[in-house]
Coordinates of C-alpha atoms and ligand atoms in Angstrom, one line a residue:
X1 CA -21.3 -42.8 -15.9
X2 CA -21.9 -46.1 -14.4
X3 CA -18.5 -46.0 -12.7
X4 CA -18.2 -49.1 -10.2
X5 CA -18.7 -47.9 -6.3
X6 CA -17.8 -50.0 -3.2
X7 CA -21.4 -50.1 -1.7
X8 CA -21.5 -47.0 0.5
X9 CA -20.9 -48.5 4.3
X10 CA -17.6 -49.7 2.6
X11 CA -16.0 -46.7 1.4
X12 CA -12.8 -45.3 3.2
X13 CA -14.7 -42.3 3.9
X14 CA -17.9 -43.9 5.4
X15 CA -15.8 -46.1 8.2
X16 CA -13.5 -43.1 9.0
X17 CA -17.0 -41.0 9.7
X18 CA -17.9 -43.5 11.8
X19 CA -14.7 -43.5 14.2
X20 CA -14.6 -40.1 14.0
X21 CA -18.2 -39.8 15.0
X22 CA -17.1 -41.5 18.4
X23 CA -14.6 -38.6 19.2
X24 CA -17.1 -35.7 18.3
X25 CA -20.4 -37.0 19.8
X26 CA -18.6 -36.3 22.7
X27 CA -17.8 -33.0 22.2
X28 CA -19.7 -30.0 22.8
X29 CA -20.5 -27.0 20.8
X30 CA -19.4 -24.6 23.7
X31 CA -15.8 -26.3 23.5
X32 CA -15.6 -26.1 19.8
X33 CA -16.7 -22.4 20.0
X34 CA -14.2 -21.5 23.0
X35 CA -11.0 -23.9 21.4
X36 CA -11.3 -22.0 17.7
X37 CA -12.5 -18.2 18.4
X38 CA -13.0 -17.9 14.5
X39 CA -14.8 -20.7 14.3
X40 CA -18.1 -18.3 13.7
X41 CA -16.8 -16.8 10.3
X42 CA -14.8 -19.7 9.2
X43 CA -17.7 -22.2 8.7
X44 CA -19.8 -19.9 6.7
X45 CA -19.8 -19.5 2.9
X46 CA -21.8 -17.1 0.7
X47 CA -23.1 -17.7 -3.3
X48 CA -26.0 -15.9 -5.2
X49 CA -26.6 -13.8 -2.2
X50 CA -27.2 -16.8 0.2
X51 CA -25.5 -16.4 3.5
X52 CA -24.8 -20.0 5.3
X53 CA -23.5 -19.8 8.6
X54 CA -23.0 -23.8 9.3
X55 CA -20.6 -23.1 12.9
X56 CA -23.4 -24.1 14.9
X57 CA -23.2 -27.8 13.5
X58 CA -21.5 -30.6 15.6
X59 CA -18.6 -31.0 13.1
X60 CA -14.5 -30.0 13.1
X61 CA -12.2 -29.7 10.0
X62 CA -11.8 -33.6 10.3
X63 CA -15.1 -34.0 9.8
X64 CA -15.8 -31.5 7.1
X65 CA -12.5 -33.3 5.3
X66 CA -14.3 -36.7 5.6
X67 CA -17.7 -35.6 4.8
X68 CA -15.6 -33.8 1.2
X69 CA -13.9 -37.0 0.9
X70 CA -17.5 -39.0 0.7
X71 CA -19.1 -37.0 -1.7
X72 CA -15.3 -37.7 -4.1
X73 CA -15.8 -41.2 -3.0
X74 CA -19.4 -41.5 -3.6
X75 CA -19.4 -39.7 -7.2
X76 CA -21.5 -36.7 -6.4
X77 CA -19.7 -34.4 -9.0
X78 CA -19.9 -37.4 -11.8
X79 CA -23.7 -37.5 -11.2
X80 CA -23.9 -34.2 -10.8
X81 CA -22.5 -33.5 -14.3
X82 CA -24.6 -36.5 -15.9
X83 CA -27.8 -34.2 -14.3
X84 CA -26.7 -31.2 -16.1
X85 CA -25.8 -33.1 -19.5
X86 CA -29.4 -34.3 -20.1
X87 CA -28.4 -38.3 -19.1
X88 CA -31.3 -40.2 -17.8
X89 CA -30.2 -40.6 -14.6
X90 CA -33.7 -41.3 -13.2
X91 CA -32.9 -45.4 -13.8
X92 CA -36.2 -46.9 -12.6
X93 CA -38.1 -44.7 -15.1
X94 CA -35.7 -44.1 -18.2
X95 CA -36.0 -40.3 -17.7
X96 CA -33.5 -37.8 -17.8
X97 CA -33.5 -35.2 -14.8
X98 CA -33.7 -31.6 -16.3
X99 CA -35.2 -28.8 -14.3
X100 CA -32.0 -27.5 -14.6
X101 CA -32.9 -26.6 -18.1
X102 CA -36.2 -25.2 -16.8
X103 CA -34.1 -21.9 -16.1
X104 CA -31.1 -21.8 -18.6
X105 CA -31.0 -18.7 -20.4
X106 CA -32.3 -19.0 -24.1
X107 CA -29.3 -20.1 -26.5
X108 CA -28.0 -22.5 -24.2
X109 CA -28.5 -26.1 -25.0
X110 CA -29.2 -29.2 -23.2
X111 CA -29.8 -32.0 -26.1
X112 CA -32.1 -35.4 -25.0
X113 CA -32.3 -37.9 -27.3
X114 CA -30.4 -35.3 -29.8
X115 CA -33.3 -32.4 -29.5
X116 CA -32.5 -29.1 -27.5
X117 CA -34.5 -28.9 -24.4
X118 CA -33.7 -25.5 -23.6
X119 CA -34.9 -24.5 -26.8
X120 CA -38.3 -25.9 -25.9
X121 CA -38.9 -24.1 -22.5
X122 CA -38.5 -20.9 -24.0
X123 CA -41.1 -21.8 -26.4
X124 CA -43.8 -22.6 -23.6
X125 CA -42.2 -19.4 -21.3
X126 CA -43.1 -17.4 -24.7
X127 CA -47.0 -18.8 -24.6
X128 CA -47.4 -18.6 -21.1
X129 CA -46.0 -14.8 -20.9
X130 CA -48.3 -13.9 -23.9
X131 CA -51.3 -15.5 -22.1
X132 CA -50.4 -14.3 -18.7
X133 CA -50.4 -10.5 -19.8
X134 CA -54.2 -10.8 -21.8
X135 CA -55.5 -12.5 -18.4
X136 CA -53.7 -9.7 -16.2
X137 CA -54.6 -6.4 -18.7
X138 CA -57.9 -7.9 -18.8
X139 CA -57.6 -8.7 -22.6
X140 CA -58.5 -12.0 -22.3
X141 CA -62.6 -12.3 -21.7
X142 CA -64.3 -15.1 -20.4
X143 CA -67.9 -15.9 -21.9
X144 CA -69.6 -13.8 -21.5
X145 CA -67.3 -10.8 -22.2
X146 CA -66.4 -10.5 -18.7
X147 CA -62.7 -9.8 -17.7
X148 CA -61.2 -12.9 -15.5
X149 CA -60.6 -12.0 -11.7
X150 CA -60.2 -15.3 -10.1
X151 CA -58.1 -18.1 -11.0
X152 CA -58.1 -21.1 -9.5
X153 CA -55.7 -23.9 -9.7
X154 CA -56.7 -27.5 -9.9
X155 CA -53.5 -29.9 -8.9
X156 CA -51.8 -32.0 -6.2
X157 CA -48.4 -33.2 -5.2
X158 CA -45.8 -31.3 -7.0
X159 CA -48.4 -29.4 -9.3
X160 CA -50.1 -28.1 -6.3
X161 CA -47.3 -27.6 -3.7
X162 CA -44.8 -25.0 -5.6
X163 CA -47.7 -23.3 -6.9
X164 CA -49.0 -22.5 -3.4
X165 CA -45.7 -21.7 -1.8
X166 CA -44.8 -19.6 -4.9
X167 CA -47.9 -17.8 -4.8
X168 CA -47.8 -17.2 -0.8
X169 CA -44.0 -16.8 -1.0
X170 CA -44.3 -13.8 -3.7
X171 CA -47.7 -12.3 -2.5
X172 CA -46.2 -9.3 -2.0
X173 CA -45.3 -9.1 -5.9
X174 CA -49.0 -10.1 -7.1
X175 CA -51.2 -8.3 -8.7
X176 CA -53.9 -7.4 -6.4
X177 CA -56.9 -7.4 -8.1
X178 CA -56.7 -11.0 -9.0
X179 CA -58.1 -13.4 -6.6
X180 CA -56.1 -16.6 -6.4
X181 CA -57.5 -20.0 -4.8
X182 CA -55.8 -23.4 -5.2
X183 CA -58.0 -26.8 -4.9
X184 CA -56.0 -30.3 -4.1
X185 CA -57.7 -32.4 -1.9
X186 CA -60.5 -35.0 -3.2
X187 CA -62.3 -34.4 -0.4
X188 CA -65.1 -32.1 -1.7
X189 CA -64.9 -29.4 0.8
X190 CA -61.4 -27.9 -0.9
X191 CA -63.5 -27.5 -3.9
X192 CA -66.3 -26.4 -2.1
X193 CA -64.6 -23.5 -0.3
X194 CA -62.7 -22.2 -3.2
X195 CA -65.1 -21.7 -5.5
X196 CA -68.1 -20.6 -3.0
X197 CA -67.8 -16.4 -3.5
X198 CA -66.6 -17.1 -7.5
X199 CA -68.9 -16.3 -10.1
X200 CA -68.0 -18.4 -13.4
X201 CA -68.2 -15.9 -15.8
X202 CA -65.1 -14.4 -13.8
X203 CA -63.4 -17.3 -13.2
X204 CA -60.4 -19.2 -15.0
X205 CA -59.3 -22.9 -13.9
X206 CA -56.0 -24.4 -14.6
X207 CA -55.5 -27.5 -14.6
X208 CA -52.4 -28.7 -13.4
X209 CA -51.6 -32.1 -13.8
X210 CA -48.3 -34.0 -15.5
X211 CA -50.2 -36.9 -16.7
X212 CA -53.4 -35.6 -16.5
X213 CA -54.7 -39.0 -15.0
X214 CA -54.3 -38.0 -11.1
X215 CA -57.3 -39.3 -9.5
X216 CA -57.9 -36.1 -7.3
X217 CA -57.5 -33.7 -9.9
X218 CA -59.2 -35.0 -12.2
X219 CA -62.4 -35.4 -10.1
X220 CA -61.8 -32.2 -9.2
X221 CA -61.4 -30.7 -12.9
X222 CA -64.5 -32.8 -13.3
X223 CA -66.8 -30.9 -10.4
X224 CA -65.2 -27.3 -12.2
X225 CA -66.7 -28.0 -15.4
X226 CA -70.3 -29.1 -14.1
X227 CA -69.7 -25.9 -11.3
X228 CA -69.2 -23.7 -14.8
X229 CA -71.1 -25.1 -17.3
X230 CA -74.4 -24.8 -14.3
X231 CA -73.9 -21.0 -14.8
X232 CA -72.4 -20.7 -18.5
X233 CA -74.4 -23.2 -20.0
X234 CA -72.5 -23.7 -23.2
X235 CA -69.7 -26.3 -23.7
X236 CA -68.1 -23.8 -25.6
X237 CA -67.6 -21.5 -22.5
X238 CA -64.9 -24.3 -21.6
X239 CA -62.3 -22.8 -23.9
X240 CA -62.5 -19.4 -22.4
X241 CA -62.6 -20.5 -18.6
X242 CA -60.5 -24.0 -18.3
X243 CA -56.7 -24.4 -19.6
X244 CA -54.6 -27.8 -19.1
X245 CA -51.1 -27.7 -17.7
X246 CA -49.9 -31.2 -18.7
X247 CA -47.4 -33.5 -20.8
X248 CA -50.1 -35.5 -22.0
X249 CA -51.9 -33.4 -24.8
X250 CA -54.1 -36.8 -25.7
X251 CA -55.7 -36.7 -22.4
X252 CA -56.1 -32.9 -22.3
X253 CA -58.2 -33.5 -25.5
X254 CA -60.2 -35.7 -24.2
X255 CA -61.3 -33.7 -21.0
X256 CA -62.5 -31.0 -23.6
X257 CA -59.7 -28.5 -23.1
X258 CA -58.4 -27.4 -26.5
X259 CA -55.0 -28.4 -26.9
X260 CA -54.1 -24.4 -28.0
X261 CA -54.9 -24.2 -24.3
X262 CA -52.3 -26.4 -23.2
X263 CA -49.1 -25.2 -21.9
X264 CA -46.6 -28.1 -22.1
X265 CA -44.2 -29.6 -20.5
X266 CA -41.7 -32.6 -20.5
X267 CA -41.4 -36.1 -18.8
X268 CA -37.8 -34.9 -17.7
X269 CA -39.6 -32.5 -15.4
X270 CA -40.5 -34.3 -11.9
X271 CA -43.8 -33.0 -10.5
X272 CA -41.6 -32.2 -7.3
X273 CA -39.2 -29.9 -9.5
X274 CA -42.0 -28.4 -11.7
X275 CA -42.9 -25.0 -10.0
X276 CA -40.4 -23.4 -12.7
X277 CA -42.0 -25.5 -15.5
X278 CA -45.7 -24.4 -16.6
X279 CA -46.8 -25.7 -13.5
X280 CA -45.6 -22.4 -12.6
X281 CA -48.5 -20.3 -14.7
X282 CA -50.5 -19.5 -11.4
X283 CA -47.1 -17.9 -10.4
X284 CA -46.3 -16.3 -13.4
X285 CA -50.1 -14.5 -13.9
X286 CA -49.8 -13.6 -10.1
X287 CA -46.6 -11.9 -10.5
X288 CA -46.5 -11.3 -13.9
X289 CA -43.8 -12.4 -16.7
X290 CA -40.9 -10.2 -15.8
X291 CA -40.9 -11.2 -12.2
X292 CA -41.3 -15.0 -13.0
X293 CA -38.2 -14.8 -15.1
X294 CA -36.4 -13.3 -12.5
X295 CA -37.2 -16.3 -10.6
X296 CA -35.9 -18.4 -13.1
X297 CA -32.7 -16.0 -13.2
X298 CA -32.3 -16.5 -9.8
X299 CA -32.7 -20.7 -9.8
X300 CA -30.2 -20.2 -12.4
X301 CA -27.7 -18.7 -10.5
X302 CA -27.6 -21.1 -8.2
X303 CA -27.5 -23.8 -11.1
X304 CA -24.2 -22.7 -11.6
X305 CA -23.2 -22.3 -8.1
X306 CA -24.0 -25.6 -7.6
X307 CA -22.0 -27.0 -10.8
X308 CA -18.9 -25.1 -11.0
X309 CA -17.6 -24.3 -7.2
X310 CA -15.9 -26.5 -5.5
X311 CA -17.4 -28.7 -2.7
X312 CA -15.8 -27.2 0.4
X313 CA -17.3 -23.5 -0.7
X314 CA -20.6 -25.2 -2.3
X315 CA -24.3 -24.4 -0.5
X316 CA -25.9 -27.1 -1.7
X317 CA -23.5 -30.0 -1.3
X318 CA -22.6 -29.0 2.5
X319 CA -26.2 -28.5 3.3
X320 CA -26.8 -31.9 2.1
X321 CA -23.6 -33.4 3.7
X322 CA -24.3 -31.9 6.7
X323 CA -27.8 -33.7 6.7
X324 CA -26.3 -37.3 6.2
X325 CA -24.2 -36.8 8.8
X326 CA -26.9 -36.2 11.6
X327 CA -29.1 -38.7 9.2
X328 CA -26.4 -41.4 9.7
X329 CA -23.9 -41.1 12.0
X330 CA -25.9 -39.2 14.7
X331 CA -29.2 -41.1 14.0
X332 CA -31.6 -37.7 13.8
X333 CA -35.0 -39.0 12.3
X334 CA -35.9 -35.4 11.4
X335 CA -34.9 -31.8 9.8
X336 CA -36.8 -28.9 11.1
X337 CA -37.3 -25.9 8.4
X338 CA -37.6 -22.9 10.2
X339 CA -38.2 -19.9 8.1
X340 CA -38.7 -16.4 10.0
X341 CA -40.7 -15.1 7.3
X342 CA -44.4 -15.3 6.9
X343 CA -44.2 -14.8 3.6
X344 CA -42.5 -18.6 3.8
X345 CA -45.2 -19.9 5.7
X346 CA -45.8 -22.8 3.2
X347 CA -42.1 -23.4 2.0
X348 CA -41.8 -26.4 4.9
X349 CA -44.8 -28.4 3.3
X350 CA -43.4 -27.7 -0.1
X351 CA -39.8 -28.9 1.3
X352 CA -41.6 -32.1 2.3
X353 CA -42.6 -33.2 -1.1
X354 CA -39.4 -32.4 -2.8
X355 CA -37.0 -34.2 0.5
X356 CA -39.3 -37.0 1.2
X357 CA -40.5 -38.1 -2.4
X358 CA -37.1 -37.7 -3.5
X359 CA -34.9 -39.8 -0.8
X360 CA -37.3 -41.7 1.0
X361 CA -36.4 -44.8 -0.7
X362 CA -35.3 -48.3 1.0
X363 CA -33.1 -49.7 -1.9
X364 CA -30.1 -48.8 -3.8
X365 CA -29.9 -47.8 -7.6
X366 CA -28.9 -51.5 -8.1
X367 CA -31.6 -52.9 -6.2
X368 CA -30.6 -53.8 -2.8
X369 CA -31.8 -53.3 0.3
X370 CA -29.7 -50.5 2.1
X371 CA -27.9 -50.6 5.3
X372 CA -27.9 -47.2 6.4
X373 CA -30.6 -44.7 6.5
X374 CA -31.7 -42.4 3.7
X375 CA -33.9 -39.4 3.7
X376 CA -35.0 -37.8 7.2
X377 CA -38.3 -36.4 7.9
X378 CA -38.6 -32.8 6.6
X379 CA -41.3 -30.4 8.9
X380 CA -41.2 -26.9 10.0
X381 CA -43.1 -23.6 10.6
X382 CA -42.4 -20.5 10.1
X383 CA -41.0 -18.2 13.4
X384 CA -41.3 -17.1 15.6
X385 CA -44.6 -18.9 16.0
X386 CA -42.9 -22.5 15.9
X387 CA -41.4 -21.2 19.3
X388 CA -44.9 -21.0 21.0
X389 CA -45.6 -24.4 20.2
X390 CA -42.5 -27.5 19.5
X391 CA -39.9 -25.6 20.0
X392 CA -39.7 -26.8 23.7
X393 CA -39.3 -30.6 22.2
X394 CA -36.1 -29.2 20.2
X395 CA -34.6 -27.4 23.1
X396 CA -34.9 -29.5 26.0
X397 CA -36.6 -33.0 24.3
X398 CA -34.7 -36.0 24.0
X399 CA -34.0 -36.0 20.3
X400 CA -31.7 -34.6 18.1
X401 CA -33.1 -32.2 15.5
X402 CA -31.1 -29.7 13.3
X403 CA -32.7 -26.8 12.3
X404 CA -32.3 -24.9 9.3
X405 CA -33.4 -21.2 10.1
X406 CA -33.7 -18.9 7.2
X407 CA -34.3 -15.3 7.6
X408 CA -33.4 -11.7 5.9
X409 CA -31.9 -8.7 6.3
X410 CA -34.9 -6.6 5.0
X411 CA -38.4 -7.0 5.6
X412 CA -40.8 -6.2 2.9
X413 CA -43.2 -4.8 5.5
X414 CA -41.4 -2.4 7.6
X415 CA -43.8 -1.6 10.7
X416 CA -42.1 -0.2 14.0
X417 CA -39.7 -2.7 15.5
X418 CA -41.0 -5.9 14.1
X419 CA -38.1 -7.1 11.4
X420 CA -35.5 -6.1 14.7
X421 CA -37.4 -8.4 17.0
X422 CA -37.9 -11.2 14.3
X423 CA -34.5 -11.4 13.8
X424 CA -33.4 -11.2 17.3
X425 CA -35.2 -14.5 17.8
X426 CA -33.6 -15.9 14.9
X427 CA -29.8 -15.1 16.1
X428 CA -31.5 -16.3 19.9
X429 CA -32.8 -19.4 19.2
X430 CA -29.4 -20.9 17.2
X431 CA -27.8 -19.7 20.4
X432 CA -29.8 -21.3 22.8
X433 CA -30.1 -24.7 20.9
X434 CA -26.5 -24.4 20.9
X435 CA -25.0 -23.5 23.7
X436 CA -27.6 -24.0 26.1
X437 CA -27.9 -23.1 30.0
X438 CA -25.4 -25.4 32.5
X439 CA -26.6 -26.1 35.9
X440 CA -24.4 -23.4 37.2
X441 CA -25.9 -20.6 35.4
X442 CA -29.2 -21.6 36.1
X443 CA -28.2 -22.0 40.3
X444 CA -26.5 -18.5 39.9
X445 CA -29.5 -17.3 39.0
X446 CA -31.0 -18.0 42.2
X447 CA -33.2 -21.3 40.9
X448 CA -33.9 -23.5 43.7
X449 CA -32.4 -26.3 43.8
X450 CA -35.4 -29.0 42.9
X451 CA -36.3 -26.6 39.7
X452 CA -32.9 -26.9 38.6
X453 CA -32.7 -30.1 36.1
X454 CA -35.7 -28.1 34.5
X455 CA -34.3 -24.9 33.7
X456 CA -31.1 -26.4 32.4
X457 CA -30.6 -26.3 28.7
X458 CA -28.2 -29.3 27.8
X459 CA -27.4 -27.3 23.8
X460 CA -25.3 -29.0 22.1
X461 CA -28.1 -29.0 19.1
X462 CA -27.0 -28.4 15.8
X463 CA -28.4 -25.5 13.2
X464 CA -27.6 -23.9 10.0
X465 CA -28.6 -20.2 9.5
X466 CA -29.5 -19.2 5.9
X467 CA -29.5 -15.6 5.4
X468 CA -30.2 -13.2 2.0
X469 CA -30.9 -9.7 1.8
X470 CA -34.7 -9.6 1.3
X471 CA -37.5 -12.0 -0.3
X472 CA -37.7 -11.5 -4.1
X473 CA -38.8 -13.8 -6.9
X474 CA -35.0 -14.2 -7.8
X475 CA -34.2 -15.2 -4.1
X476 CA -36.9 -17.7 -4.2
X477 CA -35.9 -19.3 -7.3
X478 CA -32.0 -19.2 -5.2
X479 CA -33.6 -20.8 -1.9
X480 CA -35.5 -23.2 -4.0
X481 CA -32.6 -24.8 -6.1
X482 CA -30.4 -24.6 -3.1
X483 CA -32.8 -27.2 -1.3
X484 CA -33.0 -29.0 -4.7
X485 CA -29.4 -29.6 -5.0
X486 CA -29.2 -30.4 -1.5
X487 CA -31.4 -32.9 -2.0
X488 CA -29.4 -34.3 -5.0
X489 CA -26.0 -34.4 -3.0
X490 CA -27.8 -36.9 -0.3
X491 CA -29.6 -38.8 -2.9
X492 CA -26.1 -39.5 -5.1
X493 CA -24.3 -40.4 -1.3
X494 CA -27.0 -42.6 -0.7
X495 CA -26.9 -44.0 -4.2
X496 CA -30.9 -44.1 -4.4
X497 CA -32.7 -43.0 -7.1
X498 CA -34.2 -39.3 -6.0
X499 CA -36.5 -38.9 -9.0
X500 CA -39.0 -41.9 -9.0
X501 CA -41.5 -42.2 -6.4
X502 CA -43.3 -45.6 -6.4
X503 CA -44.0 -45.7 -2.9
X504 CA -47.0 -43.4 -3.7
X505 CA -48.6 -46.3 -5.8
X506 CA -50.0 -49.3 -3.9
X507 CA -52.4 -46.6 -2.1
X508 CA -54.0 -45.6 -5.6
X509 CA -54.5 -49.3 -6.5
X510 CA -55.9 -50.2 -3.4
X511 CA -58.2 -47.2 -2.9
X512 CA -59.8 -47.6 -6.8
X513 CA -60.4 -51.5 -5.6
X514 CA -61.9 -50.0 -2.4
X515 CA -64.2 -47.1 -3.7
X516 CA -66.0 -49.7 -6.0
X517 CA -67.0 -51.8 -3.1
X518 CA -67.9 -48.6 -1.3
X519 CA -70.1 -47.5 -3.7
X520 CA -71.1 -51.1 -4.8
X521 CA -74.9 -51.9 -4.2
X522 CA -74.7 -55.5 -3.5
X523 CA -72.5 -56.4 -0.2
X524 CA -68.8 -56.9 -1.2
X525 CA -66.8 -60.3 -0.8
X526 CA -64.6 -59.8 2.3
X527 CA -61.2 -60.0 0.0
X528 CA -59.3 -57.9 2.4
X529 CA -57.5 -58.4 6.1
X530 CA -60.5 -58.1 8.8
X531 CA -59.4 -54.9 10.0
X532 CA -60.4 -53.6 6.4
X533 CA -63.4 -55.8 5.9
X534 CA -64.8 -54.4 9.0
X535 CA -63.8 -50.7 8.1
X536 CA -65.3 -50.9 5.0
X537 CA -68.6 -52.5 6.2
X538 CA -68.9 -49.9 8.9
X539 CA -68.8 -46.7 6.4
X540 CA -71.4 -48.7 3.8
X541 CA -73.8 -48.7 6.8
X542 CA -73.1 -45.3 8.2
X543 CA -72.6 -43.4 5.1
Ligands
LIG1 O1 -48.4 -38.3 -5.6 C1 -47.7 -38.7 -6.4 C2 -47.1 -38.0 -7.6 O2 -46.8 -38.8 -8.5 C3 -46.3 -36.6 -7.3 O3 -45.4 -37.0 -7.6 C4 -46.7 -35.8 -8.4 O4 -46.4 -34.6 -8.2 C5 -48.3 -36.2 -8.1 O5 -48.4 -37.0 -7.9 C6 -48.9 -34.9 -9.1 O6 -48.9 -35.7 -10.4 P1 -49.5 -34.8 -11.2 O7 -49.3 -33.9 -11.9 O8 -49.4 -36.3 -12.8 O9 -51.0 -34.8 -12.0

């Protein structure tokens, strides 16, 4: 697959975009809309029940043409096809990148090293479904014979953020007599508060860790075992109250969990791409196997769209290209994710790992330092709450912040006029950002001269509006896959490895060393810089 390509900044489309940017940067969205009355309908795309209005972006036909040419010159299609066919495109870890196999229908074949991965996926799914039914029906009994009422997922990063986000997003579909808690932080408060009102004989722990060596997760898992055994007493109780979700059977057995109670996955599932693998066991327990299969079918529908749709109508490609456009040509440093759906309250946090652990890279696949910006900072909160907090800066601050608004035609909780009010705010915010309010308009309202500058909205602030019918398990799958593939598109253009995460290693190593120094009886040698030495010393005398 390794076609020789020019470095990004030397590609014809990149250079043409630089020139083109100089022209379009001075144009206002007001003028672009005035010049093309059909713009609001033309710059839209729809697939798999997701509608994208990207007309309020600072683009014209030429921009789109050049961005699509950039995707072409960057080999996005070839790289996508390599991913789908199981090539080891995560080159620094020599791994295939096959989250798309996690939602491939039974019977499809994707080979890695000659072995069909889809069949393996379905074996695990069936095991998860059987287990979920037993827990949900009360057939599975805890050590003292009581059914399980509480499920505590212990994991961090991708082994936490996806499960938490999906649980919150799909709460409407959950079995309400089961209580779900999620423990991630090594801060003991997280564990203590999660179990404070639970009784061990009705509690099941899911220890979720791809590697089963992650410090935070293993520390919490050991504390959970101590907590459970304090009341259940016998080691034999562990088998009824702990299951593992991991790729590492050896470490699972070492921890004391019977590998019969282990749900496996594979090295080709990246942590941040794992919510639809066995890592999603908490999701399946919460919403049931049928809904979980619907979630997978939603993911798959978006995969098929990404794989087979021409780029000019391809939602993830368009979303990815627009992010590159702002990050590299407008120097936008962030992207705001603004779901107008309370159930999606953890979606921005989930996307932070997906986008920033994937594309926060400073070297190319060949190891050369990039001479362009890569992954922007993703952040956000649900609307309308954000409007009363940080939107001021988006509207009138000095920075350009592209926004993704996400909304639904129907609410899962109809209540008077609430939903119309919510959606009115989506459309109003996107309109206000794009068109603003001129000084003349402000003056015409009779605003005193001295206040006019304060009340002017420059506008020309870009946004996408993403709409769908209602939040269902399938829709959630489509939405997550949309962003997964948008991130992929960005990474392919930036020519970086979107699937490794070496940047998290150094801190882990240093923390292990410092932990020894915090706990040592003897004063440790002052082996760090003067700041770190002093902080360690201060903690030792004050703790
Ligand atoms: O923070 C680094 C990281 O490796 C993430 O990529 C991953 O999702 C998380 O740690 C948890 O890893 P594991 O599932 O192996 O415990």
